[in-house]
GROMACS .gro file of C-alpha atoms in nm:
model
  237
    1MET     CA    1   9.188  11.186   9.476
    2SER     CA    2   9.558  11.084   9.574
    3THR     CA    3   9.790  10.859   9.387
    4PRO     CA    4  10.006  10.626   9.579
    5THR     CA    5  10.366  10.695   9.490
    6THR     CA    6  10.520  10.434   9.285
    7THR     CA    7  10.896  10.352   9.284
    8LEU     CA    8  10.921  10.104   8.955
    9ALA     CA    9  11.137   9.851   9.004
   10LEU     CA   10  11.318   9.809   8.686
   11GLY     CA   11  11.495  10.103   8.680
   12PRO     CA   12  11.666  10.345   8.897
   13ASP     CA   13  11.441  10.613   9.119
   14TRP     CA   14  11.530  10.871   8.886
   15LEU     CA   15  11.371  10.683   8.583
   16ASP     CA   16  11.056  10.650   8.794
   17PRO     CA   17  10.757  10.840   8.586
   18GLU     CA   18  10.612  10.983   8.886
   19VAL     CA   19  10.926  11.102   8.997
   20LEU     CA   20  11.007  11.262   8.662
   21ILE     CA   21  10.656  11.427   8.639
   22SER     CA   22  10.704  11.567   8.971
   23THR     CA   23  11.030  11.712   8.895
   24PHE     CA   24  11.003  11.820   8.546
   25GLY     CA   25  10.624  11.900   8.497
   26LEU     CA   26  10.435  11.865   8.149
   27LEU     CA   27  10.760  12.008   7.998
   28GLY     CA   28  10.998  11.736   8.145
   29ILE     CA   29  10.751  11.508   7.968
   30LEU     CA   30  10.762  11.647   7.657
   31VAL     CA   31  11.109  11.647   7.646
   32ILE     CA   32  11.154  11.301   7.726
   33VAL     CA   33  10.878  11.207   7.448
   34PHE     CA   34  11.087  11.412   7.190
   35ALA     CA   35  11.419  11.230   7.284
   36GLU     CA   36  11.258  10.900   7.327
   37SER     CA   37  11.119  10.917   6.952
   38GLY     CA   38  11.428  11.025   6.750
   39LEU     CA   39  11.731  11.106   6.966
   40LEU     CA   40  12.020  10.848   7.002
   41ILE     CA   41  12.041  10.899   7.358
   42GLY     CA   42  11.655  10.882   7.434
   43PHE     CA   43  11.619  10.481   7.391
   44PHE     CA   44  11.644  10.436   7.740
   45LEU     CA   45  11.385  10.687   7.865
   46PRO     CA   46  11.033  10.517   8.011
   47GLY     CA   47  10.804  10.603   7.711
   48ASP     CA   48  10.531  10.381   7.781
   49SER     CA   49  10.498  10.401   8.161
   50LEU     CA   50  10.540  10.781   8.143
   51LEU     CA   51  10.272  10.832   7.910
   52PHE     CA   52  10.029  10.628   8.135
   53THR     CA   53  10.115  10.777   8.452
   54ALA     CA   54  10.074  11.142   8.264
   55GLY     CA   55   9.710  11.015   8.184
   56LEU     CA   56   9.671  10.926   8.530
   57LEU     CA   57   9.827  11.246   8.700
   58THR     CA   58   9.601  11.432   8.480
   59ALA     CA   59   9.306  11.290   8.595
   60ASP     CA   60   9.394  11.344   8.986
   61GLY     CA   61   9.508  11.693   8.898
   62LYS     CA   62   9.836  11.585   9.056
   63TYR     CA   63  10.150  11.776   8.917
   64ILE     CA   64   9.981  11.828   8.586
   65THR     CA   65   9.684  12.091   8.580
   66TRP     CA   66   9.652  12.117   8.203
   67PRO     CA   67   9.313  11.941   8.057
   68LEU     CA   68   9.376  11.610   7.903
   69TRP     CA   69   9.316  11.736   7.511
   70LEU     CA   70   9.613  11.976   7.562
   71VAL     CA   71   9.831  11.720   7.733
   72CYS     CA   72   9.743  11.491   7.461
   73LEU     CA   73   9.814  11.723   7.196
   74LEU     CA   74  10.164  11.844   7.317
   75ILE     CA   75  10.280  11.512   7.376
   76THR     CA   76  10.128  11.419   7.010
   77LEU     CA   77  10.325  11.699   6.858
   78SER     CA   78  10.629  11.621   7.072
   79ALA     CA   79  10.630  11.254   6.924
   80ILE     CA   80  10.590  11.382   6.563
   81ALA     CA   81  10.867  11.616   6.607
   82GLY     CA   82  11.123  11.388   6.745
   83ASP     CA   83  11.053  11.134   6.447
   84GLN     CA   84  11.096  11.435   6.243
   85VAL     CA   85  11.443  11.518   6.358
   86GLY     CA   86  11.529  11.131   6.402
   87TYR     CA   87  11.446  11.095   6.003
   88ALA     CA   88  11.620  11.406   5.904
   89PHE     CA   89  11.936  11.256   6.106
   90GLY     CA   90  11.923  10.950   5.968
   91ARG     CA   91  11.881  11.058   5.570
   92LYS     CA   92  12.168  11.339   5.628
   93VAL     CA   93  12.434  11.179   5.855
   94GLY     CA   94  12.284  10.810   5.902
   95PRO     CA   95  12.469  10.666   5.576
   96ALA     CA   96  12.813  10.780   5.661
   97LEU     CA   97  12.765  10.684   6.003
   98PHE     CA   98  12.651  10.345   5.972
   99ARG     CA   99  12.941  10.297   5.724
  100ARG     CA  100  13.152  10.284   6.007
  101PRO     CA  101  13.333   9.989   6.132
  102ASN     CA  102  13.120   9.813   6.402
  103SER     CA  103  13.100   9.982   6.730
  104LYS     CA  104  12.943   9.928   7.114
  105LEU     CA  105  12.662  10.133   6.959
  106PHE     CA  106  12.611  10.061   6.613
  107LYS     CA  107  12.636   9.741   6.444
  108GLN     CA  108  12.583   9.684   6.060
  109GLU     CA  109  12.371   9.382   6.102
  110ASN     CA  110  12.150   9.599   6.280
  111LEU     CA  111  12.077   9.820   6.037
  112LEU     CA  112  12.085   9.559   5.745
  113LYS     CA  113  11.779   9.380   5.966
  114ALA     CA  114  11.618   9.712   6.009
  115HIS     CA  115  11.636   9.771   5.606
  116ASP     CA  116  11.486   9.401   5.554
  117PHE     CA  117  11.221   9.493   5.829
  118PHE     CA  118  11.117   9.784   5.585
  119GLU     CA  119  11.118   9.607   5.282
  120LYS     CA  120  10.908   9.326   5.449
  121TYR     CA  121  10.631   9.595   5.668
  122GLY     CA  122  10.710   9.914   5.441
  123ALA     CA  123  10.557  10.190   5.578
  124ARG     CA  124  10.331  10.049   5.868
  125SER     CA  125  10.674   9.983   6.057
  126VAL     CA  126  10.686  10.320   6.141
  127VAL     CA  127  10.344  10.302   6.329
  128LEU     CA  128  10.424   9.981   6.478
  129ALA     CA  129  10.793  10.052   6.616
  130ARG     CA  130  10.586  10.370   6.853
  131PHE     CA  131  10.510  10.065   7.062
  132VAL     CA  132  10.838   9.906   7.111
  133PRO     CA  133  11.089  10.062   7.364
  134ILE     CA  134  11.423  10.103   7.204
  135VAL     CA  135  11.296  10.003   6.842
  136ARG     CA  136  11.087  10.338   6.821
  137THR     CA  137  11.385  10.521   6.881
  138PHE     CA  138  11.593  10.400   6.596
  139THR     CA  139  11.323  10.342   6.377
  140PRO     CA  140  11.281  10.707   6.226
  141ILE     CA  141  11.664  10.721   6.167
  142VAL     CA  142  11.670  10.378   6.000
  143ALA     CA  143  11.363  10.532   5.797
  144GLY     CA  144  11.588  10.815   5.677
  145VAL     CA  145  11.904  10.578   5.600
  146SER     CA  146  11.653  10.389   5.393
  147ARG     CA  147  11.521  10.667   5.220
  148MET     CA  148  11.194  10.605   5.310
  149ASN     CA  149  10.952  10.851   5.092
  150TYR     CA  150  10.923  11.133   5.284
  151ARG     CA  151  10.570  11.227   5.211
  152THR     CA  152  10.456  10.883   5.362
  153PHE     CA  153  10.678  10.866   5.650
  154VAL     CA  154  10.513  11.196   5.774
  155ILE     CA  155  10.179  11.045   5.719
  156TYR     CA  156  10.259  10.741   5.920
  157ASN     CA  157  10.473  10.949   6.196
  158VAL     CA  158  10.134  11.142   6.259
  159VAL     CA  159   9.942  10.827   6.285
  160GLY     CA  160  10.186  10.646   6.495
  161ALA     CA  161  10.198  10.948   6.718
  162VAL     CA  162   9.833  10.990   6.785
  163LEU     CA  163   9.767  10.651   6.838
  164TRP     CA  164  10.054  10.623   7.073
  165GLY     CA  165  10.100  10.956   7.250
  166THR     CA  166   9.734  10.995   7.274
  167GLY     CA  167   9.603  10.641   7.312
  168VAL     CA  168   9.835  10.556   7.609
  169THR     CA  169   9.781  10.876   7.788
  170VAL     CA  170   9.415  10.851   7.764
  171LEU     CA  171   9.419  10.475   7.835
  172GLY     CA  172   9.615  10.593   8.201
  173TYR     CA  173   9.348  10.906   8.230
  174PHE     CA  174   9.079  10.630   8.244
  175LEU     CA  175   9.235  10.354   8.392
  176GLY     CA  176   9.362  10.591   8.665
  177GLN     CA  177   9.023  10.658   8.804
  178ILE     CA  178   8.947  10.271   8.896
  179PRO     CA  179   9.008  10.173   9.234
  180PHE     CA  180   9.198   9.862   9.171
  181VAL     CA  181   9.430  10.021   8.920
  182LYS     CA  182   9.480  10.313   9.146
  183ALA     CA  183   9.573  10.058   9.442
  184ASN     CA  184   9.800   9.852   9.237
  185ILE     CA  185   9.979  10.128   8.984
  186GLU     CA  186  10.313   9.984   9.040
  187LEU     CA  187  10.256   9.643   8.922
  188ILE     CA  188  10.028   9.811   8.616
  189LEU     CA  189  10.316  10.014   8.493
  190ILE     CA  190  10.556   9.676   8.526
  191ALA     CA  191  10.315   9.502   8.338
  192ILE     CA  192  10.300   9.736   8.077
  193VAL     CA  193  10.670   9.769   8.024
  194GLY     CA  194  10.650   9.382   8.041
  195ILE     CA  195  10.388   9.391   7.742
  196SER     CA  196  10.589   9.637   7.551
  197VAL     CA  197  10.900   9.445   7.502
  198ILE     CA  198  10.758   9.118   7.426
  199PRO     CA  199  10.816   9.148   7.024
  200ILE     CA  200  11.166   9.212   7.127
  201VAL     CA  201  11.176   8.878   7.355
  202VAL     CA  202  11.018   8.682   7.061
  203GLU     CA  203  11.262   8.814   6.813
  204LEU     CA  204  11.531   8.688   7.029
  205LEU     CA  205  11.406   8.343   7.101
  206ARG     CA  206  11.382   8.325   6.685
  207ALA     CA  207  11.714   8.441   6.657
  208ARG     CA  208  11.855   8.200   6.900
  209LEU     CA  209  11.645   7.926   6.763
  210ALA     CA  210  11.783   8.034   6.399
  211ALA     CA  211  12.139   8.029   6.538
  212ARG     CA  212  12.089   7.654   6.669
  213ARG     CA  213  11.933   7.507   6.363
  214GLY     CA  214  12.241   7.655   6.174
  215THR     CA  215  12.196   7.769   5.796
  216THR     CA  216  12.239   7.570   5.469
  217ALA     CA  217  12.496   7.702   5.192
  218ALA     CA  218  12.185   7.851   4.995
  219GLU     CA  219  12.079   8.060   5.331
  220ARG     CA  220  12.446   8.157   5.357
  221ALA     CA  221  12.486   8.255   5.008
  222ALA     CA  222  12.153   8.481   5.015
  223ALA     CA  223  12.246   8.661   5.332
  224GLU     CA  224  12.597   8.754   5.183
  225GLU     CA  225  12.428   8.853   4.856
  226ALA     CA  226  12.174   9.073   5.061
  227ILE     CA  227  12.457   9.240   5.265
  228ARG     CA  228  12.672   9.316   4.918
  229GLU     CA  229  12.368   9.482   4.770
  230ALA     CA  230  12.258   9.692   5.081
  231ARG     CA  231  12.648   9.781   5.139
  232GLU     CA  232  12.628   9.902   4.774
  233HIS     CA  233  12.317  10.090   4.829
  234PHE     CA  234  12.412  10.303   5.132
  235GLY     CA  235  12.738  10.348   4.989
  236LYS     CA  236  12.589  10.574   4.707
  237HIS     CA  237  12.426  10.780   4.942
   0.00000   0.00000   0.00000
């Protein structure tokens, strides 16, 4: 079987999943998954489409000749390791880093929103974030900053890594053998990226609507109190 060459229209050619896999092979996939799972520099990498393409190419035996179970195992382990590094970074360096004045890369408000997200959804956020680009890169770091219980983080980190790393790869493996999918792989990859950013779009729309609506004096007072308490909390670590 042969797989049509794809050039994902959503980014530069060197971020095209098939180009990355054909150039760096399975090792490149593992490095990218590790970086996107917890290193600050990995937020722009094509995680979902990369895993789907990895499964498809594993089915074809093109560029990846390892068995599916081994590919999934290694990807899952890389995802787990990446999150562990992100958590450790956030726990040891994060508090001091996020106490600095706002910059292009770090905003105090983003840290506070992430803190509220953890307060609301708890450990489930570690699993859910796996399926949202950009968010999955920063979530383990924020988990470390927020001092999430380590054992709880490890458990949900493993669950999320298995569901994402193995699930998306297996999906690509089996769907990639369907003629329609193989003939329209670029559209499929664009659809995957589009679906994965829906939560971000929804959040942006909600924020814009909230800004248009404005806030009451009570809401502003509550927000200021939350900010003060969060800053005092992070200042202790």
